[in-house]
XYZ file of C-alpha atoms in Angstrom:
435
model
C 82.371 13.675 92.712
C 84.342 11.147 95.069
C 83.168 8.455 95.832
C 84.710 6.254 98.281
C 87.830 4.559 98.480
C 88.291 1.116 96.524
C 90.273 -0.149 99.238
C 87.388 -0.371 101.996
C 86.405 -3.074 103.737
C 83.525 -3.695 105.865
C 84.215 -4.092 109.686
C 82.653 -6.621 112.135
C 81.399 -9.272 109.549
C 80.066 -11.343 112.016
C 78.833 -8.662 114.595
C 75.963 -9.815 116.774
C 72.860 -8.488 115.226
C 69.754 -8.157 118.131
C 66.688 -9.965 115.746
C 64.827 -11.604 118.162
C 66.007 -15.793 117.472
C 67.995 -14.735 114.272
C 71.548 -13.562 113.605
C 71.010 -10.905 111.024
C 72.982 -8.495 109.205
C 73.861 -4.439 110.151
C 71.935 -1.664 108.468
C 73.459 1.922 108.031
C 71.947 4.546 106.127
C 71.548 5.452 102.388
C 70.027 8.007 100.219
C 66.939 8.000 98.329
C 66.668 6.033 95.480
C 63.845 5.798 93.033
C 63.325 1.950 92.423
C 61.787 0.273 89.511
C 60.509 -2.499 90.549
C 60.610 -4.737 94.097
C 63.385 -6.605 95.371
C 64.228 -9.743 93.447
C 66.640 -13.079 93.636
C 70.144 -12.254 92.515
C 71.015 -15.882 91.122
C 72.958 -18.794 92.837
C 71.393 -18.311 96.022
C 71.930 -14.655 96.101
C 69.902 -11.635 96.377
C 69.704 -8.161 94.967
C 68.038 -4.727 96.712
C 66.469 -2.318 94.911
C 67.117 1.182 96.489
C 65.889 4.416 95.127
C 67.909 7.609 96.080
C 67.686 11.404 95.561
C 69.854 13.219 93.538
C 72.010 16.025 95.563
C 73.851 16.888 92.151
C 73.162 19.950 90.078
C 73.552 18.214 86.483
C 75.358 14.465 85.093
C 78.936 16.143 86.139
C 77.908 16.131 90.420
C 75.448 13.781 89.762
C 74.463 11.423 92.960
C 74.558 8.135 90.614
C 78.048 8.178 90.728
C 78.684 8.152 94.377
C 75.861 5.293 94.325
C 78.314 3.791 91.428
C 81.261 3.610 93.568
C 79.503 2.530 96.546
C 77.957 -0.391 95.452
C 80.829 -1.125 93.015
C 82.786 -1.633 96.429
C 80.221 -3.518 98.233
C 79.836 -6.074 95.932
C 83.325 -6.829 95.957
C 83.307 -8.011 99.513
C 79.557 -9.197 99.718
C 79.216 -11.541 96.705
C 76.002 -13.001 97.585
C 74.066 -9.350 97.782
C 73.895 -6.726 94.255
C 72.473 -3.300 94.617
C 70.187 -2.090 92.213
C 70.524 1.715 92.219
C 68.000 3.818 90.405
C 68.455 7.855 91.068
C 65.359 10.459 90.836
C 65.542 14.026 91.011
C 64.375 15.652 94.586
C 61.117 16.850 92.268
C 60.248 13.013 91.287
C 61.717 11.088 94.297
C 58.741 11.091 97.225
C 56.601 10.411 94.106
C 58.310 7.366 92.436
C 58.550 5.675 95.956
C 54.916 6.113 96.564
C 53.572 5.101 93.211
C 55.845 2.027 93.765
C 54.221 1.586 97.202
C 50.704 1.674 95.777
C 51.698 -0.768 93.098
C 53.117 -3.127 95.620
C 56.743 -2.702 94.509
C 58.169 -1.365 97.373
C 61.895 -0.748 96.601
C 64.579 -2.445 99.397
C 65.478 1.048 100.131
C 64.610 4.233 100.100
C 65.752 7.694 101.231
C 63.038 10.594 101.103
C 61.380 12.992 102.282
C 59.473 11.819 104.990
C 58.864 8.359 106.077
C 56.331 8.739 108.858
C 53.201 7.593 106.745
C 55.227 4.249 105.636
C 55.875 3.776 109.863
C 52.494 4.167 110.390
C 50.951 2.018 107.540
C 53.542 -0.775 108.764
C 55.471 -1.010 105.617
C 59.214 -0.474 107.204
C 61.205 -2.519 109.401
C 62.512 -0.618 112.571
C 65.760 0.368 113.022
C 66.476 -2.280 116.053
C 65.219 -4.701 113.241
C 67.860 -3.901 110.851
C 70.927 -2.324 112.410
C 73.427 -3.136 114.672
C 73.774 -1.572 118.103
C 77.077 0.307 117.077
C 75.169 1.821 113.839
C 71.721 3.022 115.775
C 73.670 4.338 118.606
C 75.981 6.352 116.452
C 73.224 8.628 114.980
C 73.474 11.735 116.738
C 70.202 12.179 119.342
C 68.258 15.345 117.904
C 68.192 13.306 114.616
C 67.382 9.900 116.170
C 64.362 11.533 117.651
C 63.251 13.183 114.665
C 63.197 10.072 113.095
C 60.575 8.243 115.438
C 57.322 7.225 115.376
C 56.021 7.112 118.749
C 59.276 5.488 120.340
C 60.676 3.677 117.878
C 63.382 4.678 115.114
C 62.300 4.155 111.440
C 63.571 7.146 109.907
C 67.385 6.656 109.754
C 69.000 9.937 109.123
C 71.320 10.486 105.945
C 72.527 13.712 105.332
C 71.723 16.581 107.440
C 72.268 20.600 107.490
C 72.201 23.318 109.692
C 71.450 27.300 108.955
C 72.698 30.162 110.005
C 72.427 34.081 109.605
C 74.538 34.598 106.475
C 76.316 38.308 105.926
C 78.031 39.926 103.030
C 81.210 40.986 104.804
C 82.337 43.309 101.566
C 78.966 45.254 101.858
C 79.171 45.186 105.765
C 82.278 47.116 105.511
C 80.862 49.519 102.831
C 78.458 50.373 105.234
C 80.396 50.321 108.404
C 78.633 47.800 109.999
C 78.707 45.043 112.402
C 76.811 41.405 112.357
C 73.828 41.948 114.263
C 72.887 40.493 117.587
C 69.357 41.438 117.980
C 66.149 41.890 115.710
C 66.750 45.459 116.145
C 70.029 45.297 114.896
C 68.813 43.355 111.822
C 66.460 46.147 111.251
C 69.061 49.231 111.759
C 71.954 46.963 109.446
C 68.756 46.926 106.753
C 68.249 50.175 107.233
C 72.082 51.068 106.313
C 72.613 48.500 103.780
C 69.620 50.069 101.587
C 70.842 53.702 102.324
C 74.221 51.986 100.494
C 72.087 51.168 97.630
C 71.934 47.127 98.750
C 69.115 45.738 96.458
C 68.124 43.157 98.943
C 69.091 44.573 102.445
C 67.252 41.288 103.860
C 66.235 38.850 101.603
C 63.556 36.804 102.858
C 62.279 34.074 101.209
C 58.755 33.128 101.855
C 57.681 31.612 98.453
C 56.345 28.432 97.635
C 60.200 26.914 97.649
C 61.237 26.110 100.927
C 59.581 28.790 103.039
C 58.380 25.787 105.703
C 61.893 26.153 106.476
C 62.120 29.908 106.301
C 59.313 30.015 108.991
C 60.864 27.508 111.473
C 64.187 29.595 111.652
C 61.838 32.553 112.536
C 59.917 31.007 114.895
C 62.624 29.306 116.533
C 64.329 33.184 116.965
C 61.333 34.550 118.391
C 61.369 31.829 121.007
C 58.464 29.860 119.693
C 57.975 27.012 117.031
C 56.023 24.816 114.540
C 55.279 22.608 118.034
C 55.462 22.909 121.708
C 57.348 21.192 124.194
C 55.294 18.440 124.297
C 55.166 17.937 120.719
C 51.318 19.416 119.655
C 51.456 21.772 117.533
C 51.030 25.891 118.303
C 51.747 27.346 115.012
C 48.883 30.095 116.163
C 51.262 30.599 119.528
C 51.576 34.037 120.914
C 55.330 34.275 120.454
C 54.865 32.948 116.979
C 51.928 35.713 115.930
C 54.437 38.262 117.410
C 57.436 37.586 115.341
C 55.462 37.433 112.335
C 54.067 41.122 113.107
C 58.253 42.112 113.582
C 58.915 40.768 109.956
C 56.058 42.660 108.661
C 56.053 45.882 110.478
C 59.810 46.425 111.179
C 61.338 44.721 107.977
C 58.813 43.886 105.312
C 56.941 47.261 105.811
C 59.842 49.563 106.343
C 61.043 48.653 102.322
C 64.291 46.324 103.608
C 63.837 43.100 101.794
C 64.464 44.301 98.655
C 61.971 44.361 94.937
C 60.708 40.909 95.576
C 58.032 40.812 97.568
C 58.928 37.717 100.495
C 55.633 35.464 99.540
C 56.964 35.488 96.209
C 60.576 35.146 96.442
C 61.888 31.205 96.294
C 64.808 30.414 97.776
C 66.846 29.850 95.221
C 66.411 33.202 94.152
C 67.545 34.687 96.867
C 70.510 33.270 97.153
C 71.306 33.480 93.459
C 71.535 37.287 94.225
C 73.389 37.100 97.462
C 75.879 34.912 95.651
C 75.720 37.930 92.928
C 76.477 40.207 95.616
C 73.144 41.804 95.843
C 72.055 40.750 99.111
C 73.032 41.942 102.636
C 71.734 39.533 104.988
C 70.091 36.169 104.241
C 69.684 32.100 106.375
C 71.582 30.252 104.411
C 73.274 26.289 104.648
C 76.712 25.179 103.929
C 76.368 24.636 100.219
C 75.288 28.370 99.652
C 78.798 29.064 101.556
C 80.799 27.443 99.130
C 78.696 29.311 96.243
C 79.008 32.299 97.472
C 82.563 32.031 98.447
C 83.069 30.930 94.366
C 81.899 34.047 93.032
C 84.051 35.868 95.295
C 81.390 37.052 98.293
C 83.139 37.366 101.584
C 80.452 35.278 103.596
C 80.128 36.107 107.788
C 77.775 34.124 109.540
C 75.822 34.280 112.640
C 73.434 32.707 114.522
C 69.871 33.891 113.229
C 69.466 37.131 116.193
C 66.120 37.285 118.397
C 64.565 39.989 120.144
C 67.082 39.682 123.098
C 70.002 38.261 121.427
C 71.510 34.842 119.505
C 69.110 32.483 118.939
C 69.948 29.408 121.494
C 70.045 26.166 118.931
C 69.579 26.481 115.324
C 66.906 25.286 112.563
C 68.099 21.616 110.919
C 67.378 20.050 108.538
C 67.685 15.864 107.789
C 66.855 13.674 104.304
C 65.750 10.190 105.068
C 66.594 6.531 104.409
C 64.265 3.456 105.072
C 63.756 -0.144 104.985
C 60.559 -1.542 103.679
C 59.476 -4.861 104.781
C 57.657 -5.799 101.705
C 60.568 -8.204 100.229
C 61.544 -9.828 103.140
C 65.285 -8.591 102.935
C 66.562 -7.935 106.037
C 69.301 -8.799 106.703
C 70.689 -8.115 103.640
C 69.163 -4.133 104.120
C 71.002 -4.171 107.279
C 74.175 -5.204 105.643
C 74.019 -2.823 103.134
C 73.064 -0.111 105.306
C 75.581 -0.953 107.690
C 78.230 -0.778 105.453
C 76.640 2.884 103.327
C 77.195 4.369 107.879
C 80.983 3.322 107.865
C 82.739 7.326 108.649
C 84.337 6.862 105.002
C 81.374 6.606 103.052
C 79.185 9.175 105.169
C 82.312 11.494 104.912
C 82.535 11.061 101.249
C 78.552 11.968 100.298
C 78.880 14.900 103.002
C 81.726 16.425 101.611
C 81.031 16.086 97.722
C 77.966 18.002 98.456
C 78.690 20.488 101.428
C 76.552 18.629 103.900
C 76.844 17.448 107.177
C 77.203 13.925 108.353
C 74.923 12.203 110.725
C 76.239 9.978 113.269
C 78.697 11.002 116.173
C 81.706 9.484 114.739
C 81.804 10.797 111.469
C 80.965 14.114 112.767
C 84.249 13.833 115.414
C 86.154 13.429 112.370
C 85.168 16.027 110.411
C 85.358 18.701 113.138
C 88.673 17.630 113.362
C 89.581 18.169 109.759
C 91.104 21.256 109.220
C 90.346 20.876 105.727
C 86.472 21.483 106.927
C 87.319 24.569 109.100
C 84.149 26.567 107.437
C 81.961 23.850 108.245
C 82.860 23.605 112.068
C 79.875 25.858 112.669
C 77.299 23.941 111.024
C 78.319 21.448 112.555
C 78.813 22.305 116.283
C 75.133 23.923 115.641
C 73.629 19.807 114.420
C 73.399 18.304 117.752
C 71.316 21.165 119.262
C 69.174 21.465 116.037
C 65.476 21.535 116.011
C 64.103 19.705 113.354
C 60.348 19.659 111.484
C 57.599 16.961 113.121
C 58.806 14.545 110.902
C 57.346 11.669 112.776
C 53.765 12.928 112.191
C 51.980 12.224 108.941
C 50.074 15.387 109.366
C 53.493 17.349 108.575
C 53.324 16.739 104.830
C 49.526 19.002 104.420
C 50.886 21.021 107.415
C 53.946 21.964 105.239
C 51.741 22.437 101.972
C 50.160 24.976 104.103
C 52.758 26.748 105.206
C 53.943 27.072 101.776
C 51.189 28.609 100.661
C 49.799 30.737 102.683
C 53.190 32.066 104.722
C 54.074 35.184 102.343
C 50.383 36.152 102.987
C 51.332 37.012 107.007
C 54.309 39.991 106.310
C 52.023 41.552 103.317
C 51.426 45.393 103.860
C 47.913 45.040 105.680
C 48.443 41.254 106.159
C 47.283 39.712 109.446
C 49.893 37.358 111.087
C 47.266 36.021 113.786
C 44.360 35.214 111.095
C 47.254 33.238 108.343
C 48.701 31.267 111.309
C 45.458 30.791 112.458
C 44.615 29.442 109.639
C 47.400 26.927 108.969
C 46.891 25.958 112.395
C 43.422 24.803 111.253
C 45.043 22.445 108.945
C 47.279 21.475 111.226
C 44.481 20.373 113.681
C 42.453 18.336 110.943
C 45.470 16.755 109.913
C 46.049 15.375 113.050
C 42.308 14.018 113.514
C 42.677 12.638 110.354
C 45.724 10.499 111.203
């Protein structure tokens, strides 16, 4: 994997930081890190961060240690006085290392996760303004600057982000003589010729345990609805949410056009294992699955996710998380760090080595701009209309759980839509009174 060039050097050494009565240093934003231990004295006056970061890479050959390698290989060079102690956990161990850490009262410097809203709340990170400079929190593009607030301040700092779309197999399309659909009633009559073709999975539709939370939102969003309303309480039970559950399981589910799986127990990864085997028809899928597919030879199309009327107007994203704790006192040498882990180089280089998209304005410019990225223009036009989870509640972690759980239930041949959403929304409500 690349890592960034040796050459770099950190801009605006001496920028004006906005601590209230301190000069301090710029923060930009990292990935998660799983850290052993909390922040200690580096020697000779200096100090050295502990940061705990997830791993994006599939085994040691993509693995995200050695983008953390280079990185902090380079920072050193030019910020003697700070090291960077890197420790890497798999996405499966990450949110747990960090919190067992937390309870021991070894916070880590740094940490990029899965959520970070319970840490705002329990007053364990520093805010953004705290850490950053104005040119680094202003660069974050807005739909991922709010997601990453508790109440109105920023403590979530986006890292990597993604965007799905409505993914086609243009091969089996063409076998079919087809077109990419437009409407939920086109989905249904392109199933409904893709499985006359012999397509095992005419629609693949993941609702198992996986990632289904995710699964769900692109639905909802398409039927005009959502985990939330417009004024940010939740309405999982909402009208327009019930309805487009009773679609998937009357006019897809229950006509036989999601293939031999049934959806509450297909995982994600599943699914697109066989639409990168050519077995699948029509799937949501994110940049990386592109490139997979587009490996093994699968002609990808791509659309956004139809609704009843037409297009879906913005598109389901998706963000990973990086924060500062407070519990070591390190500040300003965070916000250096982070500053310099922001610079359009560095964000560029962790985006492209693993098909993601980057998350501030500038970097984003640059990559639309790269012919090089041509297949990625769509995700990324789609980022700065995204619609993300409720990441700045706490409740959204059992909320999620739920969904997981109990999703597949809702597009099951007799299954009720209003009674499981009902029911999740029950959750949802007790979360909330809980926080």
């Amino acid at each position: 994997m690349r890592g960034p060039h040796a050459g770099m050097k950190r801009t605006g050494e001496t920028v004006q930081r906005r601590y209230t009565g301190v000069t301090a240093a710029v923060a930009a934003l990292g990935l998660t890190a799983t850290l052993s231990g909390c922040g200690t004295d580096g020697g000779s006056g200096g100090v050295t961060l502990k940061l705990v970061a997830a791993d994006y890479g599939t085994g040691a050959e993509n693995t995200s240690k050695k983008y953390w390698d280079d990185l902090v290989t380079t920072f050193e060079k030019t910020h003697p006085g700070i090291k960077v102690d890197v420790t890497v956990h798999s996405w499966k161990d990450v949110d747990r290392e960090v919190a067992d850490m937390v309870k021991r009262d070894e916070a880590p410097d740094i940490a990029q996760i899965g959520a970070y809203a319970d840490y705002a709340k329990a007053g364990k990170l520093y805010r953004a303004n705290e850490m950053l400079a104005i040119r680094t929190e202003s660069n974050f593009l807005p739909s991922l600057s709010e997601a990453g607030k508790v109440g109105s301040a920023l403590y979530g700092l986006p890292f990597v982000a993604s965007t799905r779309l409505l993914f086609y197999n243009k091969g089996l399309f063409a076998q079919a003589g087809i077109d990419a659909p437009q409407t939920w009633d086109d989905i249904g009559a392109d199933a409904e010729k893709l499985k006359k073709s012999g397509v095992t999975y005419p629609f693949a539709l993941p609702l198992g345990q996986e990632e289904s939370q995710a699964e769900t939102l692109m639905w909802l969003l398409s039927g005009g609805g959502g985990y939330t309303d417009d004024s940010g309480t939740y309405a999982i039970d909402s009208a327009a949410n019930v309805e487009t559950f009773r679609w998937l399981r009357d006019d897809l589910v229950g006509k036989g056009l999601t293939g031999p799986v049934a959806p509450g127990k297909l995982d994600r990864a599943k699914a697109f294992e066989a639409f990168t085997k050519g077995d699948v028809g029509m799937l949501n899928g994110h940049p990386t699955l592109m490139q997979d597919a587009e490996k093994k030879g699968v002609e990808v199309g791509m659309v956004p996710l139809p609704g009843p009327d037409g297009p879906t107007e913005g598109s389901m994203g998706v963000a990973d998380w990086m924060m500062g704790f407070k519990q070591n006192g390190h500040r300003e040498e965070i916000g250096t760090f982070l500053d310099f882990a922001y610079e359009d180089t560095n964000v560029l280089a962790f985006a492209d080595a693993y098909d993601l998209l980057p998350v501030t304005g500038s970097a984003s410019s640059r990559m639309e701009a790269d012919r090089k990225q041509k297949k990625l223009h769509d995700f990324v036009a789609a980022l700065p209309n995204s619609q993300l989870y409720p990441f700045g509640k706490t409740s959204w972690a059992q909320v999620s759980e739920a969904v997981k759980e109990k999703i597949g239930s809702a597009v099951e041949p007799g299954g009720n839509p209003e009674t499981v959403l009902g029911n999740i929304a029950s959750v949802a409500r007790e979360a909330e009174s809980a926080e």
